[in-house]
Amino acid sequence: MHRLAQLDHAHVWHPFTQMRDWLRREPIVIVAGAGAVLREVLGKEYLDANSSIWTNLHGHNHPKINAAIARQLKRVAHSSALGFANEPASLLAAELVRVSNPNTARRASSRAGSAAASPHLNKVFFSDDGSTALEVALKLAYEFTRRARGRKLKPRFLSLAGAYHGDTIGAVSLGHVDLFHKAYGGMLFKTDKVMSPYCYRCPFNRAKPERADARVYRRCHWECVGKVEQKFRAQKKRGNPFAGFVFEPLMQGAAGMIPQPTGWLRQVADIARGHGALLIADEVMTGFGRTGALKVENRKPKTEGLFAGHHEGVQPDFLCLAKGLTGGYLPMAATLTTQAVFDAFLGEYHEFKTFFHGHSYTGNQLGAAAALASLEILQGKVSLNNRTTLARALALELPSLWSLPQVGDIRQVGLVAGIELVKNWRTREPFALRERAGIRVCEAMARRGVLTRPVGNVIVLMPPYCTTVAQVQAMIAALGESVSEVFQ
Ligand SMILES: *Cc1c(COP(=O)(O)O)cnc(C)c1O
């Protein structure tokens, strides 16, 4: 075993990993990367089919991001946001505000109702990870609500079944993945959950399974939207309407790559607004163009919509960003919100209305420089073309997997796809978790030079935007062969 692998085995405790399994195998030690390719210490090359757990946007070792970090590094790596502003963080905040307020979001929202339905995101609170971005939104929404409604009632939050919003205690409280979250029940605060639109396994979907994305052939009466309406009504009756509605727009990631049928988001956002709830959009996974191209006017010049909510004209009160923010280079997150929320925390010093929250590396200069470069690349022609090509390649190649009887559902949203493996596609009978179907398929894919991680029995394909058509074909071929090998 390589010395680095030995040291890992001796000392490193890996996230979300059964370490007994880990210690049985020689780990892949990554030492280099370029574009969609990662190289390990023994020289073998792999395709990074999940963008290094959904963080990487433009590929590894991108010359523009490398240069931006190097430039910043020659000046200063970090200075504290407690007491000081800095150049890249100021520029990045302004740029995030610009790209997160496209005109179409406002138009679509005002069609739907009141002026309040289209908040202008104007303030940026930096932190370090997706979890902390959610934590910030939660604390702000909690305190904002108490200042608006009075302190007698505890603000309550509603999130979606199967939701995953991170691993800090607040984020876990919003989550509904029993496998991850149950153990910590005693540490959490109470939130409510509502049905999410999981068409493939929806009890209201009367359609028999077909060899197509379940959203397309589903037969239902939008019962999932009705459930959201019911939840809001019931909570209002209790005299304490929900303070906030937390959701991933267009697709729930760690819940199992569960896509929403067109129109769901618009409808539930209107319901939540109608009941006076703040919208908290978790775009940690979906943000920065991942859910596909959407042309919007963003004053001048015309740019492309980068956030999933804007596909349905939904502008939240809180927009949580992380993973792709720095192009997958450095841990950095941002929570965007409105002037109204910001103003609620203004007062004389001795009134202690301050938002008492922050982290040592808030507004980190290297991270902000990387993020600025990433946003610039994202808005260029090359990236837009790459993304169009990648979305098309996935749409063309994925259907080949229907020939495998263990494929139950294939769900693509823009540049991300989930392939749900089942025991029997005619009945949707799932594999038991203990059969490790997803894990075994991903291990077989790694032997074929393709790296990804499953979510339960769902195989995730979420390549960097620079991935070529040939590389997409290689990923999907490896997936197909691996399924055949594992279940032969
Ligand atoms: C990954 C993820 C998080 C948590 O982000 P971390 O950076 O891992 O803390 C939160 N929400 C969503 C939707 C995610 O995909």
Short mmCIF file of C-alpha atoms and ligand atoms in Angstrom, two decimals:
data_model
loop_
_atom_site.label_atom_id
_atom_site.label_comp_id
_atom_site.label_asym_id
_atom_site.label_seq_id
_atom_site.Cartn_x
_atom_site.Cartn_y
_atom_site.Cartn_z
CA MET A 1 0.00 0.00 0.00
CA HIS A 2 1.23 3.50 -0.80
CA ARG A 3 2.62 5.40 2.19
CA LEU A 4 -0.05 8.10 1.87
CA ALA A 5 -2.77 5.47 1.86
CA GLN A 6 -1.21 3.92 4.97
CA LEU A 7 -1.19 7.26 6.76
CA ASP A 8 -4.81 7.76 5.78
CA HIS A 9 -5.71 4.37 7.21
CA ALA A 10 -3.80 5.14 10.35
CA HIS A 11 -5.25 8.57 11.09
CA VAL A 12 -7.98 10.01 8.83
CA TRP A 13 -11.65 9.60 9.74
CA HIS A 14 -13.73 10.09 6.58
CA PRO A 15 -17.13 11.79 6.38
CA PHE A 16 -20.30 9.70 5.92
CA THR A 17 -18.14 6.59 5.74
CA GLN A 18 -18.34 3.22 7.46
CA MET A 19 -14.69 3.17 8.44
CA ARG A 20 -14.63 -0.62 8.85
CA ASP A 21 -15.39 -0.96 5.13
CA TRP A 22 -12.92 1.82 4.35
CA LEU A 23 -10.09 0.06 6.16
CA ARG A 24 -10.60 -3.11 4.13
CA ARG A 25 -9.50 -1.50 0.89
CA GLU A 26 -6.61 0.55 -0.37
CA PRO A 27 -7.97 4.08 -0.80
CA ILE A 28 -7.59 6.06 -4.00
CA VAL A 29 -5.22 8.92 -3.16
CA ILE A 30 -5.87 11.87 -5.48
CA VAL A 31 -2.81 13.92 -6.34
CA ALA A 32 -3.73 15.89 -9.45
CA GLY A 33 -6.60 16.95 -11.65
CA ALA A 34 -7.28 18.63 -14.98
CA GLY A 35 -10.70 19.33 -16.45
CA ALA A 36 -13.01 16.41 -15.68
CA VAL A 37 -10.09 14.09 -14.90
CA LEU A 38 -8.56 13.24 -11.52
CA ARG A 39 -5.26 11.37 -11.18
CA GLU A 40 -4.26 9.22 -8.24
CA VAL A 41 -0.87 8.68 -6.72
CA LEU A 42 -0.15 5.50 -8.67
CA GLY A 43 -0.88 7.25 -11.96
CA LYS A 44 -4.33 5.89 -12.79
CA GLU A 45 -6.79 8.46 -14.16
CA TYR A 46 -10.49 8.77 -13.36
CA LEU A 47 -13.41 10.80 -14.63
CA ASP A 48 -14.87 12.96 -11.87
CA ALA A 49 -18.51 12.07 -12.53
CA ASN A 50 -19.91 13.82 -9.46
CA SER A 51 -17.77 16.97 -9.62
CA SER A 52 -16.04 16.07 -6.34
CA ILE A 53 -19.28 15.81 -4.40
CA TRP A 54 -21.11 18.48 -6.42
CA THR A 55 -18.62 21.30 -5.83
CA ASN A 56 -16.67 21.63 -9.06
CA LEU A 57 -18.12 23.68 -11.90
CA HIS A 58 -15.53 24.34 -14.60
CA GLY A 59 -13.16 21.42 -14.16
CA HIS A 60 -10.04 20.95 -12.09
CA ASN A 61 -6.97 23.11 -12.46
CA HIS A 62 -8.76 25.84 -14.35
CA PRO A 63 -6.21 28.43 -15.47
CA LYS A 64 -8.44 31.44 -14.71
CA ILE A 65 -9.31 30.38 -11.17
CA ASN A 66 -5.73 29.30 -10.51
CA ALA A 67 -4.53 32.73 -11.68
CA ALA A 68 -7.12 34.59 -9.59
CA ILE A 69 -6.06 32.73 -6.45
CA ALA A 70 -2.36 33.22 -7.22
CA ARG A 71 -2.92 36.96 -7.78
CA GLN A 72 -4.74 37.28 -4.49
CA LEU A 73 -2.15 35.15 -2.72
CA LYS A 74 0.60 37.60 -3.68
CA ARG A 75 -1.32 40.31 -1.80
CA VAL A 76 -2.95 38.68 1.22
CA ALA A 77 -4.66 35.34 1.89
CA HIS A 78 -7.01 36.34 4.65
CA SER A 79 -8.00 39.23 6.85
CA SER A 80 -10.86 39.26 9.30
CA ALA A 81 -14.34 40.46 8.36
CA LEU A 82 -14.74 41.38 12.01
CA GLY A 83 -13.81 45.02 11.79
CA PHE A 84 -12.51 45.15 8.22
CA ALA A 85 -13.75 45.10 4.66
CA ASN A 86 -11.69 43.61 1.86
CA GLU A 87 -11.47 43.93 -1.90
CA PRO A 88 -12.61 40.54 -3.25
CA ALA A 89 -15.40 40.15 -0.69
CA SER A 90 -16.83 43.59 -1.56
CA LEU A 91 -16.67 42.83 -5.28
CA LEU A 92 -18.11 39.36 -4.82
CA ALA A 93 -21.05 40.56 -2.74
CA ALA A 94 -21.95 43.09 -5.43
CA GLU A 95 -21.63 40.46 -8.16
CA LEU A 96 -23.77 37.94 -6.25
CA VAL A 97 -26.47 40.58 -5.79
CA ARG A 98 -26.36 41.34 -9.51
CA VAL A 99 -26.66 37.75 -10.71
CA SER A 100 -29.29 36.74 -8.18
CA ASN A 101 -31.80 39.42 -9.19
CA PRO A 102 -32.64 38.79 -12.84
CA ASN A 103 -35.57 40.75 -14.19
CA THR A 104 -37.56 37.68 -15.12
CA ALA A 105 -37.73 36.61 -11.51
CA ARG A 106 -39.44 39.87 -10.71
CA ARG A 107 -41.80 39.77 -13.68
CA ALA A 108 -42.93 36.21 -13.10
CA SER A 109 -43.48 36.83 -9.41
CA SER A 110 -45.47 40.00 -9.86
CA ARG A 111 -47.73 38.20 -12.30
CA ALA A 112 -48.49 35.81 -9.49
CA GLY A 113 -49.58 38.38 -6.97
CA SER A 114 -48.41 41.04 -4.60
CA ALA A 115 -45.32 43.17 -4.95
CA ALA A 116 -43.91 41.47 -1.88
CA ALA A 117 -43.79 38.30 -3.94
CA SER A 118 -40.58 39.42 -5.64
CA PRO A 119 -37.99 40.33 -3.03
CA HIS A 120 -34.83 42.07 -4.10
CA LEU A 121 -31.83 40.27 -2.64
CA ASN A 122 -29.49 43.02 -1.55
CA LYS A 123 -27.35 41.82 1.36
CA VAL A 124 -24.79 39.04 1.53
CA PHE A 125 -23.68 37.24 4.68
CA PHE A 126 -20.58 35.11 4.04
CA SER A 127 -19.79 31.85 5.79
CA ASP A 128 -17.94 28.62 5.00
CA ASP A 129 -20.17 25.72 3.95
CA GLY A 130 -23.65 24.82 2.83
CA SER A 131 -24.60 23.94 6.39
CA THR A 132 -23.51 27.32 7.71
CA ALA A 133 -25.30 29.12 4.86
CA LEU A 134 -28.53 27.42 6.02
CA GLU A 135 -27.73 28.07 9.65
CA VAL A 136 -27.42 31.80 8.92
CA ALA A 137 -30.71 31.89 6.99
CA LEU A 138 -32.46 30.05 9.82
CA LYS A 139 -31.20 32.35 12.56
CA LEU A 140 -31.99 35.46 10.54
CA ALA A 141 -35.49 34.25 9.65
CA TYR A 142 -36.13 33.21 13.25
CA GLU A 143 -35.14 36.53 14.75
CA PHE A 144 -36.69 38.59 11.93
CA THR A 145 -40.00 36.81 12.55
CA ARG A 146 -39.84 37.37 16.31
CA ARG A 147 -39.17 41.06 15.79
CA ALA A 148 -42.09 41.29 13.35
CA ARG A 149 -44.65 39.09 15.13
CA GLY A 150 -43.65 39.42 18.77
CA ARG A 151 -41.77 37.08 21.04
CA LYS A 152 -44.65 35.08 22.48
CA LEU A 153 -44.68 32.43 19.76
CA LYS A 154 -41.76 30.38 18.65
CA PRO A 155 -41.27 30.66 14.87
CA ARG A 156 -41.78 27.32 13.12
CA PHE A 157 -40.24 26.13 9.88
CA LEU A 158 -41.54 23.78 7.23
CA SER A 159 -39.24 21.72 5.02
CA LEU A 160 -39.65 18.86 2.56
CA ALA A 161 -39.76 15.15 3.25
CA GLY A 162 -36.36 13.59 2.62
CA ALA A 163 -34.69 17.00 2.86
CA TYR A 164 -30.99 17.33 3.54
CA HIS A 165 -29.67 20.79 4.36
CA GLY A 166 -26.36 20.00 6.04
CA ASP A 167 -24.91 18.57 9.22
CA THR A 168 -24.76 21.37 11.76
CA ILE A 169 -27.50 21.16 14.37
CA GLY A 170 -29.78 23.81 12.84
CA ALA A 171 -29.39 22.34 9.37
CA VAL A 172 -30.01 18.84 10.72
CA SER A 173 -33.18 20.08 12.41
CA LEU A 174 -34.48 21.04 8.97
CA GLY A 175 -33.53 17.67 7.55
CA HIS A 176 -35.69 14.60 7.25
CA VAL A 177 -33.31 11.78 6.36
CA ASP A 178 -33.78 9.31 9.21
CA LEU A 179 -30.63 7.38 8.35
CA PHE A 180 -28.46 10.46 8.99
CA HIS A 181 -30.54 12.42 11.45
CA LYS A 182 -32.31 10.06 13.82
CA ALA A 183 -29.33 9.55 16.10
CA TYR A 184 -29.25 13.25 16.93
CA GLY A 185 -32.96 13.69 17.56
CA GLY A 186 -32.32 14.68 21.15
CA MET A 187 -30.19 17.65 20.11
CA LEU A 188 -32.57 19.12 17.54
CA PHE A 189 -35.37 21.67 17.52
CA LYS A 190 -38.74 20.72 16.11
CA THR A 191 -39.59 21.45 12.50
CA ASP A 192 -42.41 20.24 10.30
CA LYS A 193 -42.18 18.32 7.09
CA VAL A 194 -44.43 18.08 4.10
CA MET A 195 -44.63 15.68 1.19
CA SER A 196 -42.19 16.40 -1.60
CA PRO A 197 -43.07 15.58 -5.20
CA TYR A 198 -41.27 12.27 -5.70
CA CYS A 199 -43.28 11.22 -8.77
CA TYR A 200 -41.58 7.83 -9.17
CA ARG A 201 -42.62 6.72 -5.69
CA CYS A 202 -45.66 8.90 -5.20
CA PRO A 203 -48.64 7.12 -3.63
CA PHE A 204 -50.96 9.40 -5.63
CA ASN A 205 -49.36 8.56 -8.97
CA ARG A 206 -51.76 6.10 -10.59
CA ALA A 207 -49.54 5.41 -13.61
CA LYS A 208 -47.90 2.00 -14.10
CA PRO A 209 -44.11 2.16 -14.38
CA GLU A 210 -42.86 2.93 -17.88
CA ARG A 211 -39.42 3.18 -19.39
CA ALA A 212 -39.36 6.97 -18.97
CA ASP A 213 -38.88 9.66 -16.34
CA ALA A 214 -41.82 9.27 -13.96
CA ARG A 215 -42.58 13.00 -14.14
CA VAL A 216 -43.48 12.59 -17.81
CA TYR A 217 -46.03 9.78 -17.56
CA ARG A 218 -47.36 10.41 -14.06
CA ARG A 219 -51.12 10.48 -13.52
CA CYS A 220 -52.19 12.54 -10.55
CA HIS A 221 -54.10 15.62 -9.43
CA TRP A 222 -51.19 17.51 -7.87
CA GLU A 223 -52.02 15.99 -4.48
CA CYS A 224 -48.50 17.00 -3.36
CA VAL A 225 -49.39 20.66 -3.79
CA GLY A 226 -52.61 20.08 -1.88
CA LYS A 227 -50.56 18.63 0.99
CA VAL A 228 -48.50 21.81 1.17
CA GLU A 229 -51.66 23.92 1.23
CA GLN A 230 -53.09 21.72 4.02
CA LYS A 231 -49.93 22.07 6.11
CA PHE A 232 -49.98 25.84 5.89
CA ARG A 233 -53.69 26.01 6.70
CA ALA A 234 -53.39 23.71 9.70
CA GLN A 235 -50.46 25.66 11.11
CA LYS A 236 -52.35 28.93 10.69
CA LYS A 237 -55.27 27.45 12.62
CA ARG A 238 -52.89 26.76 15.48
CA GLY A 239 -52.34 30.51 15.64
CA ASN A 240 -48.68 30.37 14.71
CA PRO A 241 -48.34 30.43 10.89
CA PHE A 242 -45.09 29.01 9.54
CA ALA A 243 -42.30 31.57 9.66
CA GLY A 244 -40.35 30.00 6.84
CA PHE A 245 -40.56 27.42 4.09
CA VAL A 246 -37.24 25.76 3.26
CA PHE A 247 -36.74 23.94 -0.03
CA GLU A 248 -34.33 23.00 -2.77
CA PRO A 249 -35.75 24.38 -6.01
CA LEU A 250 -36.26 22.03 -9.01
CA MET A 251 -34.41 19.06 -7.52
CA GLN A 252 -33.70 17.69 -4.06
CA GLY A 253 -30.13 16.44 -4.10
CA ALA A 254 -29.15 14.28 -1.15
CA ALA A 255 -32.79 13.18 -0.81
CA GLY A 256 -32.03 11.03 -3.88
CA MET A 257 -31.92 13.41 -6.86
CA ILE A 258 -35.67 13.94 -6.71
CA PRO A 259 -36.87 16.35 -9.38
CA GLN A 260 -40.01 18.43 -9.18
CA PRO A 261 -42.51 18.33 -12.02
CA THR A 262 -42.77 21.65 -13.86
CA GLY A 263 -45.07 24.03 -12.02
CA TRP A 264 -44.71 22.51 -8.54
CA LEU A 265 -42.28 25.13 -7.27
CA ARG A 266 -44.34 28.07 -8.55
CA GLN A 267 -47.49 26.71 -6.90
CA VAL A 268 -45.98 25.95 -3.50
CA ALA A 269 -44.07 29.23 -3.43
CA ASP A 270 -47.35 31.09 -3.97
CA ILE A 271 -49.00 29.09 -1.18
CA ALA A 272 -46.15 29.82 1.23
CA ARG A 273 -46.18 33.53 0.38
CA GLY A 274 -49.96 33.63 0.70
CA HIS A 275 -49.53 32.42 4.28
CA GLY A 276 -46.89 35.00 5.07
CA ALA A 277 -43.93 32.60 5.22
CA LEU A 278 -40.43 33.60 4.25
CA LEU A 279 -38.98 31.54 1.40
CA ILE A 280 -35.61 30.00 2.15
CA ALA A 281 -34.09 28.52 -1.01
CA ASP A 282 -31.26 26.07 -0.53
CA GLU A 283 -29.37 26.32 -3.83
CA VAL A 284 -26.22 24.75 -2.42
CA MET A 285 -26.54 21.94 -4.97
CA THR A 286 -28.74 23.53 -7.68
CA GLY A 287 -27.07 26.93 -7.96
CA PHE A 288 -24.67 28.37 -10.55
CA GLY A 289 -26.19 26.94 -13.70
CA ARG A 290 -26.39 23.30 -12.58
CA THR A 291 -30.08 23.00 -13.44
CA GLY A 292 -29.59 24.12 -17.02
CA ALA A 293 -29.80 27.13 -19.25
CA LEU A 294 -32.38 29.82 -18.74
CA LYS A 295 -32.13 33.04 -20.69
CA VAL A 296 -32.97 36.06 -18.61
CA GLU A 297 -32.48 39.76 -18.89
CA ASN A 298 -30.28 41.00 -16.14
CA ARG A 299 -30.36 44.66 -17.04
CA LYS A 300 -27.46 44.87 -19.47
CA PRO A 301 -25.97 42.74 -20.85
CA LYS A 302 -28.35 39.83 -21.25
CA THR A 303 -27.10 37.01 -19.09
CA GLU A 304 -28.23 33.58 -18.25
CA GLY A 305 -30.21 32.65 -15.17
CA LEU A 306 -27.87 30.89 -12.79
CA PHE A 307 -30.29 29.77 -10.10
CA ALA A 308 -32.87 27.01 -10.14
CA GLY A 309 -35.70 29.02 -8.55
CA HIS A 310 -35.62 31.46 -11.45
CA HIS A 311 -36.70 28.71 -13.84
CA GLU A 312 -40.13 29.09 -12.25
CA GLY A 313 -39.84 32.79 -11.49
CA VAL A 314 -39.47 32.14 -7.77
CA GLN A 315 -37.33 34.65 -5.92
CA PRO A 316 -36.75 33.68 -2.26
CA ASP A 317 -36.18 35.91 0.76
CA PHE A 318 -33.06 33.91 1.56
CA LEU A 319 -30.79 32.35 -1.04
CA CYS A 320 -28.25 29.89 0.37
CA LEU A 321 -25.16 29.22 -1.74
CA ALA A 322 -22.04 27.17 -1.17
CA LYS A 323 -20.62 24.11 -3.01
CA GLY A 324 -20.12 25.67 -6.48
CA LEU A 325 -19.57 29.23 -5.24
CA THR A 326 -15.79 29.06 -5.63
CA GLY A 327 -15.97 26.73 -8.62
CA GLY A 328 -15.16 23.87 -6.26
CA TYR A 329 -11.84 25.30 -5.09
CA LEU A 330 -12.28 26.57 -1.55
CA PRO A 331 -14.86 26.29 1.21
CA MET A 332 -16.98 29.40 1.09
CA ALA A 333 -20.70 30.09 1.37
CA ALA A 334 -23.09 32.99 1.12
CA THR A 335 -26.59 33.70 2.41
CA LEU A 336 -28.30 36.43 0.43
CA THR A 337 -31.27 38.30 1.83
CA THR A 338 -33.31 41.46 1.56
CA GLN A 339 -32.96 45.01 2.82
CA ALA A 340 -36.06 44.42 4.98
CA VAL A 341 -34.38 41.58 6.90
CA PHE A 342 -31.19 43.60 7.22
CA ASP A 343 -33.07 46.65 8.52
CA ALA A 344 -34.70 44.61 11.29
CA PHE A 345 -31.26 44.17 12.84
CA LEU A 346 -30.42 47.89 12.84
CA GLY A 347 -30.43 49.82 16.11
CA GLU A 348 -28.27 51.63 18.62
CA TYR A 349 -25.40 49.52 19.89
CA HIS A 350 -26.92 49.21 23.36
CA GLU A 351 -30.18 47.86 21.92
CA PHE A 352 -28.21 44.71 20.98
CA LYS A 353 -30.13 44.12 17.78
CA THR A 354 -26.86 43.04 16.17
CA PHE A 355 -26.79 39.72 14.36
CA PHE A 356 -24.48 37.92 16.76
CA HIS A 357 -23.09 35.32 14.41
CA GLY A 358 -19.91 34.82 12.41
CA HIS A 359 -16.92 32.63 11.66
CA SER A 360 -13.17 33.18 11.74
CA TYR A 361 -12.85 32.88 7.96
CA THR A 362 -15.92 34.92 7.03
CA GLY A 363 -15.29 36.76 3.75
CA ASN A 364 -12.01 34.94 3.12
CA GLN A 365 -10.02 36.75 0.46
CA LEU A 366 -8.71 33.71 -1.43
CA GLY A 367 -12.17 32.16 -1.53
CA ALA A 368 -13.77 35.40 -2.71
CA ALA A 369 -11.14 35.81 -5.44
CA ALA A 370 -11.82 32.25 -6.64
CA ALA A 371 -15.58 32.88 -6.56
CA LEU A 372 -15.25 36.07 -8.62
CA ALA A 373 -13.23 34.22 -11.25
CA SER A 374 -15.75 31.37 -11.25
CA LEU A 375 -18.67 33.76 -11.77
CA GLU A 376 -16.84 35.43 -14.63
CA ILE A 377 -16.19 32.08 -16.34
CA LEU A 378 -19.80 31.08 -15.74
CA GLN A 379 -21.10 34.15 -17.57
CA GLY A 380 -18.82 33.72 -20.57
CA LYS A 381 -19.78 32.17 -23.91
CA VAL A 382 -17.50 29.15 -23.50
CA SER A 383 -19.20 28.04 -20.30
CA LEU A 384 -22.68 28.57 -21.72
CA ASN A 385 -21.78 26.48 -24.78
CA ASN A 386 -20.20 23.82 -22.59
CA ARG A 387 -23.32 23.58 -20.49
CA THR A 388 -25.62 23.34 -23.48
CA THR A 389 -23.43 20.58 -24.91
CA LEU A 390 -23.30 18.70 -21.62
CA ALA A 391 -27.06 18.87 -21.03
CA ARG A 392 -27.69 17.56 -24.55
CA ALA A 393 -25.11 14.81 -24.24
CA LEU A 394 -26.70 13.59 -21.02
CA ALA A 395 -30.17 13.70 -22.59
CA LEU A 396 -28.93 11.72 -25.58
CA GLU A 397 -26.91 9.11 -23.73
CA LEU A 398 -28.94 8.42 -20.58
CA PRO A 399 -31.84 6.65 -22.37
CA SER A 400 -29.46 3.80 -23.30
CA LEU A 401 -29.70 2.75 -19.63
CA TRP A 402 -33.39 1.85 -19.99
CA SER A 403 -32.26 -1.45 -21.50
CA LEU A 404 -31.13 -2.51 -18.01
CA PRO A 405 -33.91 -4.14 -16.00
CA GLN A 406 -32.44 -2.74 -12.75
CA VAL A 407 -33.00 0.84 -13.87
CA GLY A 408 -36.33 2.07 -12.50
CA ASP A 409 -36.19 5.80 -13.09
CA ILE A 410 -33.84 8.19 -14.87
CA ARG A 411 -34.18 11.79 -13.75
CA GLN A 412 -32.27 14.54 -15.47
CA VAL A 413 -32.50 18.22 -14.61
CA GLY A 414 -30.09 20.24 -16.70
CA LEU A 415 -26.59 19.05 -15.85
CA VAL A 416 -27.44 16.59 -13.12
CA ALA A 417 -28.98 13.15 -13.29
CA GLY A 418 -30.09 10.49 -10.84
CA ILE A 419 -30.53 6.90 -11.94
CA GLU A 420 -32.64 4.91 -9.47
CA LEU A 421 -31.81 1.21 -9.28
CA VAL A 422 -34.59 -1.22 -8.39
CA LYS A 423 -35.03 -4.94 -7.95
CA ASN A 424 -37.95 -5.05 -10.31
CA TRP A 425 -38.81 -2.14 -12.58
CA ARG A 426 -42.33 -3.42 -13.23
CA THR A 427 -43.24 -3.17 -9.54
CA ARG A 428 -40.69 -0.48 -8.49
CA GLU A 429 -39.57 -2.92 -5.78
CA PRO A 430 -36.51 -1.29 -4.19
CA PHE A 431 -33.25 -2.90 -3.17
CA ALA A 432 -32.89 -3.09 0.59
CA LEU A 433 -30.27 -0.63 1.83
CA ARG A 434 -28.25 -3.49 3.30
CA GLU A 435 -27.77 -4.89 -0.21
CA ARG A 436 -25.60 -1.82 -0.91
CA ALA A 437 -26.73 -1.84 -4.55
CA GLY A 438 -25.70 1.78 -5.19
CA ILE A 439 -22.35 1.40 -3.45
CA ARG A 440 -21.50 -1.80 -5.32
CA VAL A 441 -22.31 -0.23 -8.68
CA CYS A 442 -20.16 2.82 -7.87
CA GLU A 443 -17.28 0.55 -6.85
CA ALA A 444 -17.57 -1.25 -10.18
CA MET A 445 -17.61 2.13 -11.95
CA ALA A 446 -14.42 3.16 -10.14
CA ARG A 447 -12.71 0.01 -11.45
CA ARG A 448 -13.69 1.30 -14.91
CA GLY A 449 -12.18 4.72 -14.21
CA VAL A 450 -15.33 6.67 -13.27
CA LEU A 451 -15.79 8.20 -9.81
CA THR A 452 -19.14 8.99 -8.26
CA ARG A 453 -21.06 8.32 -5.07
CA PRO A 454 -24.59 7.01 -4.83
CA VAL A 455 -27.41 8.38 -2.70
CA GLY A 456 -28.86 5.12 -1.43
CA ASN A 457 -29.79 3.23 -4.59
CA VAL A 458 -29.62 6.30 -6.80
CA ILE A 459 -26.49 6.71 -8.92
CA VAL A 460 -25.55 10.36 -9.36
CA LEU A 461 -24.08 11.76 -12.55
CA MET A 462 -23.13 15.38 -12.15
CA PRO A 463 -19.98 16.07 -14.16
CA PRO A 464 -18.04 19.33 -14.38
CA TYR A 465 -19.32 21.67 -17.09
CA CYS A 466 -16.22 21.14 -19.25
CA THR A 467 -16.93 17.40 -19.59
CA THR A 468 -16.82 16.40 -23.26
CA VAL A 469 -19.39 14.32 -25.11
CA ALA A 470 -16.91 11.44 -25.28
CA GLN A 471 -16.39 11.64 -21.52
CA VAL A 472 -20.16 11.60 -20.94
CA GLN A 473 -20.38 8.52 -23.14
CA ALA A 474 -17.59 6.88 -21.13
CA MET A 475 -19.37 7.65 -17.83
CA ILE A 476 -22.67 6.21 -18.99
CA ALA A 477 -21.02 3.17 -20.58
CA ALA A 478 -19.20 2.49 -17.30
CA LEU A 479 -22.47 2.83 -15.41
CA GLY A 480 -24.26 0.44 -17.75
CA GLU A 481 -21.48 -2.17 -17.63
CA SER A 482 -21.24 -1.89 -13.86
CA VAL A 483 -24.96 -2.46 -13.36
CA SER A 484 -24.74 -5.53 -15.61
CA GLU A 485 -21.70 -6.83 -13.73
CA VAL A 486 -23.14 -6.33 -10.25
CA PHE A 487 -26.56 -7.83 -10.97
CA GLN A 488 -25.71 -10.49 -13.57
C1 LIG B 1 -24.20 19.66 0.41
C2 LIG B 1 -25.46 20.35 0.75
C3 LIG B 1 -25.59 21.07 1.94
C4 LIG B 1 -24.51 21.10 2.99
O1 LIG B 1 -23.37 21.72 2.50
P1 LIG B 1 -21.94 21.47 3.22
O2 LIG B 1 -21.02 22.36 2.48
O3 LIG B 1 -21.65 20.02 3.04
O4 LIG B 1 -22.10 21.85 4.63
C5 LIG B 1 -26.77 21.74 2.16
N1 LIG B 1 -27.76 21.72 1.27
C6 LIG B 1 -27.66 21.05 0.11
C7 LIG B 1 -28.80 21.09 -0.85
C8 LIG B 1 -26.51 20.33 -0.19
O5 LIG B 1 -26.44 19.65 -1.33
#
